[in-house]
mmCIF file of C-alpha atoms in Angstrom:
data_model
loop_
_atom_site.group_PDB
_atom_site.id
_atom_site.type_symbol
_atom_site.label_atom_id
_atom_site.label_comp_id
_atom_site.label_asym_id
_atom_site.label_seq_id
_atom_site.Cartn_x
_atom_site.Cartn_y
_atom_site.Cartn_z
ATOM 1 C CA ALA A 1 -152.398 33.269 22.137
ATOM 2 C CA GLU A 2 -150.426 31.001 23.655
ATOM 3 C CA GLN A 3 -147.627 31.911 26.625
ATOM 4 C CA PRO A 4 -146.218 28.485 27.723
ATOM 5 C CA TRP A 5 -143.735 30.630 29.862
ATOM 6 C CA ARG A 6 -146.983 31.028 32.569
ATOM 7 C CA ALA A 7 -146.471 27.425 33.052
ATOM 8 C CA ALA A 8 -143.127 27.603 34.934
ATOM 9 C CA ALA A 9 -144.333 30.969 36.763
ATOM 10 C CA TYR A 10 -145.398 30.555 39.939
ATOM 11 C CA PRO A 11 -146.446 33.454 42.535
ATOM 12 C CA PRO A 12 -145.192 33.795 46.462
ATOM 13 C CA SER A 13 -146.337 30.868 48.586
ATOM 14 C CA ASP A 14 -148.266 33.230 50.494
ATOM 15 C CA TRP A 15 -149.624 35.347 47.816
ATOM 16 C CA ASN A 16 -153.065 36.433 48.206
ATOM 17 C CA PRO A 17 -154.976 38.319 45.559
ATOM 18 C CA ALA A 18 -156.850 40.593 47.943
ATOM 19 C CA ALA A 19 -153.352 41.646 49.482
ATOM 20 C CA GLY A 20 -150.432 40.692 48.231
ATOM 21 C CA SER A 21 -147.171 38.695 49.897
ATOM 22 C CA ARG A 22 -146.880 40.028 53.477
ATOM 23 C CA ARG A 23 -143.293 37.898 53.168
ATOM 24 C CA LEU A 24 -142.282 39.741 50.181
ATOM 25 C CA GLY A 25 -143.837 43.347 51.504
ATOM 26 C CA TYR A 26 -145.764 43.365 47.854
ATOM 27 C CA GLY A 27 -149.737 44.516 47.857
ATOM 28 C CA PRO A 28 -151.089 43.672 44.619
ATOM 29 C CA ALA A 29 -151.350 47.223 43.676
ATOM 30 C CA ASP A 30 -147.038 46.555 43.423
ATOM 31 C CA ALA A 31 -147.442 43.633 42.415
ATOM 32 C CA ARG A 32 -149.032 44.503 39.075
ATOM 33 C CA GLN A 33 -146.499 47.331 38.623
ATOM 34 C CA GLU A 34 -143.849 44.428 38.202
ATOM 35 C CA ALA A 35 -142.228 46.208 41.518
ATOM 36 C CA GLY A 36 -140.647 48.790 38.656
ATOM 37 C CA LEU A 37 -138.710 46.490 36.849
ATOM 38 C CA GLU A 38 -137.107 47.046 33.243
ATOM 39 C CA VAL A 39 -136.333 45.331 30.752
ATOM 40 C CA ALA A 40 -132.501 45.120 30.039
ATOM 41 C CA ARG A 41 -131.783 42.374 27.216
ATOM 42 C CA VAL A 42 -134.169 40.822 25.302
ATOM 43 C CA TRP A 43 -133.294 37.288 24.017
ATOM 44 C CA GLY A 44 -135.696 35.860 20.866
ATOM 45 C CA PHE A 45 -137.859 36.375 17.883
ATOM 46 C CA ARG A 46 -140.512 35.527 16.876
ATOM 47 C CA GLY A 47 -140.252 33.275 14.078
ATOM 48 C CA GLU A 48 -143.593 32.683 12.825
ATOM 49 C CA GLY A 49 -145.517 34.414 10.529
ATOM 50 C CA ARG A 50 -143.987 36.742 7.816
ATOM 51 C CA GLY A 51 -143.388 40.406 7.289
ATOM 52 C CA ASN A 52 -142.128 40.484 11.099
ATOM 53 C CA LEU A 53 -138.562 42.568 10.309
ATOM 54 C CA VAL A 54 -137.986 45.790 9.193
ATOM 55 C CA ALA A 55 -134.633 47.265 8.484
ATOM 56 C CA THR A 56 -135.067 51.496 9.273
ATOM 57 C CA ARG A 57 -132.900 53.989 9.751
ATOM 58 C CA ALA A 58 -132.482 53.101 14.042
ATOM 59 C CA GLY A 59 -131.938 49.734 13.396
ATOM 60 C CA LEU A 60 -133.644 45.883 12.943
ATOM 61 C CA VAL A 61 -137.096 46.329 14.455
ATOM 62 C CA TYR A 62 -138.926 42.625 15.091
ATOM 63 C CA PRO A 63 -141.365 41.663 17.821
ATOM 64 C CA VAL A 64 -140.470 39.288 20.845
ATOM 65 C CA GLY A 65 -144.284 38.831 22.772
ATOM 66 C CA ARG A 66 -145.642 42.068 23.215
ATOM 67 C CA MET A 67 -142.521 43.739 22.861
ATOM 68 C CA CYS A 68 -140.815 45.847 19.734
ATOM 69 C CA VAL A 69 -137.049 45.793 19.822
ATOM 70 C CA VAL A 70 -134.600 48.114 17.437
ATOM 71 C CA LEU A 71 -131.620 46.145 17.129
ATOM 72 C CA GLY A 72 -128.964 48.849 16.359
ATOM 73 C CA GLY A 73 -125.919 48.541 14.246
ATOM 74 C CA SER A 74 -123.221 47.859 17.554
ATOM 75 C CA GLY A 75 -125.723 45.105 19.170
ATOM 76 C CA GLY A 76 -127.332 47.928 21.354
ATOM 77 C CA GLN A 77 -130.899 47.142 22.246
ATOM 78 C CA ARG A 78 -133.795 49.390 22.904
ATOM 79 C CA VAL A 79 -137.153 48.327 23.517
ATOM 80 C CA LEU A 80 -140.938 49.499 22.818
ATOM 81 C CA LEU A 81 -143.858 48.371 25.411
ATOM 82 C CA GLU A 82 -146.965 49.480 24.598
ATOM 83 C CA HIS A 83 -149.146 46.395 23.317
ATOM 84 C CA ALA A 84 -151.394 44.530 25.251
ATOM 85 C CA GLY A 85 -151.102 41.291 23.419
ATOM 86 C CA PRO A 86 -147.911 39.163 21.200
ATOM 87 C CA VAL A 87 -146.978 41.780 18.158
ATOM 88 C CA ALA A 88 -147.918 40.290 14.888
ATOM 89 C CA ALA A 89 -148.033 42.637 12.314
ATOM 90 C CA LEU A 90 -145.279 45.387 11.321
ATOM 91 C CA ALA A 91 -144.726 47.457 8.654
ATOM 92 C CA LEU A 92 -142.226 50.868 7.677
ATOM 93 C CA HIS A 93 -142.908 54.107 6.801
ATOM 94 C CA PRO A 94 -141.532 54.869 3.390
ATOM 95 C CA GLY A 95 -139.401 57.543 5.376
ATOM 96 C CA GLY A 96 -138.035 54.762 6.931
ATOM 97 C CA THR A 97 -137.945 55.791 10.566
ATOM 98 C CA LEU A 98 -141.853 55.062 11.789
ATOM 99 C CA VAL A 99 -143.236 51.716 12.543
ATOM 100 C CA ALA A 100 -146.412 50.564 12.569
ATOM 101 C CA THR A 101 -147.347 47.452 14.565
ATOM 102 C CA GLY A 102 -149.874 45.990 15.913
ATOM 103 C CA ASP A 103 -150.953 43.316 18.157
ATOM 104 C CA GLU A 104 -153.246 39.754 19.005
ATOM 105 C CA ALA A 105 -155.102 40.974 21.508
ATOM 106 C CA ALA A 106 -159.129 41.435 21.392
ATOM 107 C CA GLY A 107 -160.311 44.869 20.058
ATOM 108 C CA ALA A 108 -156.288 45.458 19.069
ATOM 109 C CA GLY A 109 -155.334 48.679 17.685
ATOM 110 C CA VAL A 110 -152.344 49.994 16.504
ATOM 111 C CA VAL A 111 -149.519 51.863 17.096
ATOM 112 C CA VAL A 112 -147.711 54.164 14.837
ATOM 113 C CA TRP A 113 -144.113 54.900 16.197
ATOM 114 C CA ASP A 114 -140.531 56.209 15.749
ATOM 115 C CA ALA A 115 -138.070 53.601 15.826
ATOM 116 C CA GLU A 116 -134.950 56.153 16.686
ATOM 117 C CA SER A 117 -136.601 58.032 19.715
ATOM 118 C CA LEU A 118 -139.369 55.531 20.389
ATOM 119 C CA ARG A 119 -141.581 58.395 20.560
ATOM 120 C CA ILE A 120 -145.781 57.320 19.720
ATOM 121 C CA VAL A 121 -146.738 59.284 16.721
ATOM 122 C CA MET A 122 -150.328 57.799 16.702
ATOM 123 C CA ARG A 123 -152.238 55.643 18.027
ATOM 124 C CA LEU A 124 -155.178 53.954 16.205
ATOM 125 C CA ALA A 125 -158.259 53.327 17.909
ATOM 126 C CA GLY A 126 -159.127 49.318 18.366
ATOM 127 C CA LEU A 127 -160.906 48.264 15.281
ATOM 128 C CA HIS A 128 -160.299 44.465 15.066
ATOM 129 C CA GLY A 129 -161.689 42.280 17.474
ATOM 130 C CA THR A 130 -159.324 39.095 16.978
ATOM 131 C CA GLY A 131 -156.035 41.208 16.641
ATOM 132 C CA VAL A 132 -154.411 42.622 14.018
ATOM 133 C CA ALA A 133 -152.914 40.029 10.980
ATOM 134 C CA ARG A 134 -151.045 42.414 8.433
ATOM 135 C CA LEU A 135 -150.412 46.223 7.957
ATOM 136 C CA ALA A 136 -148.608 48.292 4.933
ATOM 137 C CA PHE A 137 -148.096 51.404 4.607
ATOM 138 C CA SER A 138 -148.794 53.376 1.236
ATOM 139 C CA PRO A 139 -145.906 53.835 -1.178
ATOM 140 C CA ASP A 140 -146.846 57.978 -0.795
ATOM 141 C CA GLY A 141 -146.782 57.795 2.827
ATOM 142 C CA ALA A 142 -150.002 59.286 3.266
ATOM 143 C CA ARG A 143 -152.517 56.061 4.327
ATOM 144 C CA LEU A 144 -152.085 52.785 6.540
ATOM 145 C CA LEU A 145 -153.632 49.550 5.529
ATOM 146 C CA SER A 146 -154.536 46.934 8.561
ATOM 147 C CA ALA A 147 -156.319 43.294 8.074
ATOM 148 C CA GLY A 148 -157.814 41.866 10.846
ATOM 149 C CA ARG A 149 -157.398 38.281 12.243
ATOM 150 C CA GLY A 150 -159.531 35.090 11.241
ATOM 151 C CA ILE A 151 -161.731 33.757 8.488
ATOM 152 C CA GLU A 152 -163.562 36.741 7.611
ATOM 153 C CA PRO A 153 -161.908 39.379 8.953
ATOM 154 C CA MET A 154 -162.124 43.540 8.183
ATOM 155 C CA ILE A 155 -159.827 45.744 6.077
ATOM 156 C CA ALA A 156 -159.648 49.295 7.213
ATOM 157 C CA LEU A 157 -158.302 51.958 5.829
ATOM 158 C CA TRP A 158 -156.463 54.790 7.651
ATOM 159 C CA ASP A 159 -155.227 58.442 7.738
ATOM 160 C CA TRP A 160 -152.906 57.690 10.047
ATOM 161 C CA ALA A 161 -151.425 60.966 10.644
ATOM 162 C CA ARG A 162 -155.039 62.878 11.792
ATOM 163 C CA GLY A 163 -155.693 59.306 13.704
ATOM 164 C CA CYS A 164 -158.951 59.228 11.055
ATOM 165 C CA LEU A 165 -160.397 55.987 9.806
ATOM 166 C CA SER A 166 -161.236 56.775 6.548
ATOM 167 C CA ALA A 167 -163.311 53.702 5.443
ATOM 168 C CA VAL A 168 -163.584 49.802 6.425
ATOM 169 C CA ALA A 169 -165.096 46.548 4.851
ATOM 170 C CA MET A 170 -165.108 43.038 5.480
ATOM 171 C CA VAL A 171 -162.810 40.722 3.322
ATOM 172 C CA GLY A 172 -164.710 37.528 3.925
ATOM 173 C CA ALA A 173 -161.357 35.621 3.818
ATOM 174 C CA ALA A 174 -158.562 35.287 5.852
ATOM 175 C CA VAL A 175 -155.590 37.805 4.937
ATOM 176 C CA LEU A 176 -152.317 36.190 4.686
ATOM 177 C CA ASP A 177 -150.915 39.233 2.698
ATOM 178 C CA LEU A 178 -151.515 43.120 1.390
ATOM 179 C CA ALA A 179 -149.846 45.344 -1.599
ATOM 180 C CA TRP A 180 -150.604 48.340 -2.343
ATOM 181 C CA ARG A 181 -150.122 49.648 -5.887
ATOM 182 C CA TYR A 182 -146.651 51.824 -6.809
ATOM 183 C CA ASP A 183 -148.717 54.769 -7.288
ATOM 184 C CA SER A 184 -151.191 54.187 -4.217
ATOM 185 C CA SER A 185 -154.014 54.400 -6.376
ATOM 186 C CA CYS A 186 -155.456 50.744 -4.790
ATOM 187 C CA TRP A 187 -154.084 47.442 -3.063
ATOM 188 C CA ALA A 188 -154.946 43.994 -3.700
ATOM 189 C CA THR A 189 -155.361 41.090 -0.385
ATOM 190 C CA ALA A 190 -154.445 37.863 -0.743
ATOM 191 C CA GLY A 191 -155.574 34.245 1.225
ATOM 192 C CA PRO A 192 -157.505 31.465 0.991
ATOM 193 C CA ARG A 193 -158.990 30.812 -2.424
ATOM 194 C CA HIS A 194 -159.468 34.717 -2.744
ATOM 195 C CA LEU A 195 -157.469 37.449 -4.552
ATOM 196 C CA ARG A 196 -159.056 40.685 -4.769
ATOM 197 C CA PHE A 197 -158.465 44.484 -6.227
ATOM 198 C CA TRP A 198 -159.535 47.283 -3.531
ATOM 199 C CA TYR A 199 -159.953 50.785 -4.577
ATOM 200 C CA LEU A 200 -161.788 53.815 -2.519
ATOM 201 C CA GLU A 201 -164.671 55.185 -4.226
ATOM 202 C CA ASP A 202 -166.907 57.915 -2.385
ATOM 203 C CA GLY A 203 -165.598 56.996 1.264
ATOM 204 C CA SER A 204 -166.279 53.412 0.580
ATOM 205 C CA LEU A 205 -164.461 50.085 -0.017
ATOM 206 C CA HIS A 206 -164.615 48.974 -3.290
ATOM 207 C CA SER A 207 -163.487 45.474 -4.586
ATOM 208 C CA GLU A 208 -162.814 43.044 -7.558
ATOM 209 C CA ALA A 209 -161.946 39.516 -7.802
ATOM 210 C CA GLY A 210 -158.981 38.751 -9.764
ATOM 211 C CA CYS A 211 -159.663 36.903 -13.154
ATOM 212 C CA PHE A 212 -157.195 34.127 -13.801
ATOM 213 C CA ALA A 213 -158.013 33.935 -17.749
ATOM 214 C CA GLY A 214 -156.941 30.419 -18.290
ATOM 215 C CA ARG A 215 -153.323 30.940 -17.058
ATOM 216 C CA GLY A 216 -153.742 30.432 -13.298
ATOM 217 C CA SER A 217 -156.619 28.670 -10.860
ATOM 218 C CA LEU A 218 -158.138 29.918 -7.644
ATOM 219 C CA GLN A 219 -155.984 28.704 -4.617
ATOM 220 C CA ILE A 220 -154.203 29.662 -1.195
ATOM 221 C CA HIS A 221 -152.528 33.005 -2.692
ATOM 222 C CA VAL A 222 -149.896 33.545 -0.319
ATOM 223 C CA ALA A 223 -147.638 36.178 -0.532
ATOM 224 C CA LEU A 224 -147.880 39.950 -2.950
ATOM 225 C CA SER A 225 -145.594 42.136 -4.375
ATOM 226 C CA TRP A 226 -146.565 45.164 -6.619
ATOM 227 C CA ALA A 227 -144.177 45.867 -9.490
ATOM 228 C CA GLU A 228 -144.751 48.916 -12.105
ATOM 229 C CA SER A 229 -145.175 46.121 -15.250
ATOM 230 C CA GLY A 230 -147.847 44.523 -12.615
ATOM 231 C CA LEU A 231 -148.898 42.389 -9.612
ATOM 232 C CA VAL A 232 -147.091 38.953 -8.625
ATOM 233 C CA SER A 233 -148.471 36.645 -6.509
ATOM 234 C CA GLY A 234 -146.519 33.687 -4.641
ATOM 235 C CA ASN A 235 -149.000 30.634 -4.621
ATOM 236 C CA GLN A 236 -149.409 27.213 -2.593
ATOM 237 C CA ASP A 237 -148.765 25.025 -5.509
ATOM 238 C CA GLY A 238 -145.648 27.000 -5.878
ATOM 239 C CA SER A 239 -145.943 29.421 -9.096
ATOM 240 C CA LEU A 240 -145.754 32.925 -9.241
ATOM 241 C CA TYR A 241 -148.763 35.123 -11.153
ATOM 242 C CA LEU A 242 -147.937 38.072 -12.845
ATOM 243 C CA TRP A 243 -151.256 40.242 -12.739
ATOM 244 C CA ARG A 244 -152.441 42.967 -15.137
ATOM 245 C CA GLU A 245 -155.010 44.886 -15.045
ATOM 246 C CA GLN A 246 -156.693 42.846 -12.353
ATOM 247 C CA ALA A 247 -156.206 39.286 -14.712
ATOM 248 C CA VAL A 248 -153.329 36.791 -15.048
ATOM 249 C CA THR A 249 -151.015 37.471 -18.294
ATOM 250 C CA SER A 250 -148.051 35.059 -17.219
ATOM 251 C CA ARG A 251 -146.878 32.556 -14.611
ATOM 252 C CA ALA A 252 -144.234 30.994 -13.863
ATOM 253 C CA ARG A 253 -145.626 27.057 -13.311
ATOM 254 C CA ALA A 254 -142.861 25.856 -10.856
ATOM 255 C CA ALA A 255 -140.978 28.384 -9.209
ATOM 256 C CA HIS A 256 -140.829 26.975 -5.921
ATOM 257 C CA ARG A 257 -141.176 23.254 -4.582
ATOM 258 C CA GLY A 258 -144.048 24.150 -2.129
ATOM 259 C CA PRO A 259 -146.088 27.329 -1.500
ATOM 260 C CA VAL A 260 -144.092 30.675 -2.280
ATOM 261 C CA ILE A 261 -144.275 32.710 1.240
ATOM 262 C CA ALA A 262 -141.990 35.696 0.254
ATOM 263 C CA LEU A 263 -141.989 38.452 -2.475
ATOM 264 C CA GLN A 264 -140.047 41.417 -2.825
ATOM 265 C CA VAL A 265 -139.776 43.856 -5.586
ATOM 266 C CA VAL A 266 -136.618 45.540 -5.914
ATOM 267 C CA HIS A 267 -135.223 48.596 -8.811
ATOM 268 C CA ALA A 268 -132.153 48.745 -10.035
ATOM 269 C CA ALA A 269 -130.080 50.114 -12.746
ATOM 270 C CA GLU A 270 -129.057 47.980 -15.825
ATOM 271 C CA ALA A 271 -125.116 48.605 -17.006
ATOM 272 C CA ASP A 272 -126.664 51.303 -19.311
ATOM 273 C CA GLY A 273 -128.205 53.620 -17.327
ATOM 274 C CA ARG A 274 -131.950 51.609 -18.193
ATOM 275 C CA PRO A 275 -134.016 50.777 -14.958
ATOM 276 C CA SER A 276 -135.368 47.472 -14.568
ATOM 277 C CA GLU A 277 -137.161 45.730 -11.870
ATOM 278 C CA TRP A 278 -136.678 42.222 -10.357
ATOM 279 C CA LEU A 279 -138.333 40.127 -8.088
ATOM 280 C CA LEU A 280 -136.673 38.117 -5.380
ATOM 281 C CA SER A 281 -138.761 35.122 -3.953
ATOM 282 C CA GLY A 282 -138.705 32.888 -1.065
ATOM 283 C CA GLY A 283 -140.336 29.614 -0.559
ATOM 284 C CA VAL A 284 -141.229 26.491 2.497
ATOM 285 C CA ASP A 285 -138.710 24.344 0.197
ATOM 286 C CA GLY A 286 -135.347 26.924 1.644
ATOM 287 C CA ALA A 287 -134.905 28.268 -1.660
ATOM 288 C CA ALA A 288 -134.284 32.048 -2.814
ATOM 289 C CA ARG A 289 -135.102 33.146 -6.257
ATOM 290 C CA CYS A 290 -134.476 36.139 -8.447
ATOM 291 C CA TRP A 291 -136.678 36.683 -11.347
ATOM 292 C CA LYS A 292 -136.469 39.297 -14.126
ATOM 293 C CA VAL A 293 -140.380 41.186 -14.292
ATOM 294 C CA ASP A 294 -140.690 43.199 -17.456
ATOM 295 C CA ASN A 295 -143.406 43.330 -19.928
ATOM 296 C CA ASP A 296 -142.487 39.950 -21.565
ATOM 297 C CA GLY A 297 -143.582 38.234 -17.949
ATOM 298 C CA LEU A 298 -141.408 36.628 -15.841
ATOM 299 C CA GLN A 299 -137.838 35.027 -16.293
ATOM 300 C CA GLN A 300 -135.678 33.186 -13.615
ATOM 301 C CA ALA A 301 -132.032 34.899 -13.485
ATOM 302 C CA SER A 302 -128.822 34.559 -11.428
ATOM 303 C CA PRO A 303 -128.712 36.696 -8.824
ATOM 304 C CA ARG A 304 -125.209 37.488 -9.976
ATOM 305 C CA ARG A 305 -127.298 39.015 -13.128
ATOM 306 C CA LEU A 306 -128.601 41.404 -10.509
ATOM 307 C CA PRO A 307 -127.408 45.051 -11.231
ATOM 308 C CA ALA A 308 -126.124 47.242 -8.093
ATOM 309 C CA LEU A 309 -129.087 48.602 -6.194
#
């Protein structure tokens, strides 16, 4: 990964890799320990990419370089320094406290940690040779998915609480997003000219390509979110597809001007108490839109219609 700050960092004028700095009194071992420095405050935020901000019970969690910052309600910060490379993927456990993070370092592993105490709960051994691109806990919290970076990454299914790898498979295309079905029975991955549905059977991962059924086209599928009414994909051409039984059943053709890069399904209750599902979408056009999701498909709605969550 690029580290532009290195261009402005210089060693002491008398620095010798074997001997350190006599003028400053640092040997090479002392220098590697960073002279006992501790992080007091972190400014900045990794703004590129997606899924790089989660709201935990302890506060907001986000990456800055290889640090994970927990920002409390009063503005106080706590910092986790457990990664060898820039943190590129975050996932929040359904319990609201545990966070999984992965970085861009070669042979990157995944760290599951408690945002309240900064305690490391589990380390998942390095598997992704070019770093971790996406992470997602299953809705029941029992399993964790990790997808590697690159054009032909691996996807891994973890029994994270035991630190065990359940299964692994090659995807064959870059993974831009992944999403679990609401009942934790299967999941989907999306990326350049790929949208596949995955499931575990007899200890192995199997997948099937989505069927467009004349209602859509294979393109760069950027974002995913799974509602009880079906899977929703946000696409490069600004459209939204609603998938049921691995096939497109309806679409919103011009949901955004340009790629749809963020999707989130939310559940609410109507005024009469009936449950309802809503989709929030965001695009590179800078617009955020609200959609009602039901058996009739996707209907755009004013955010003012969104019931209290």
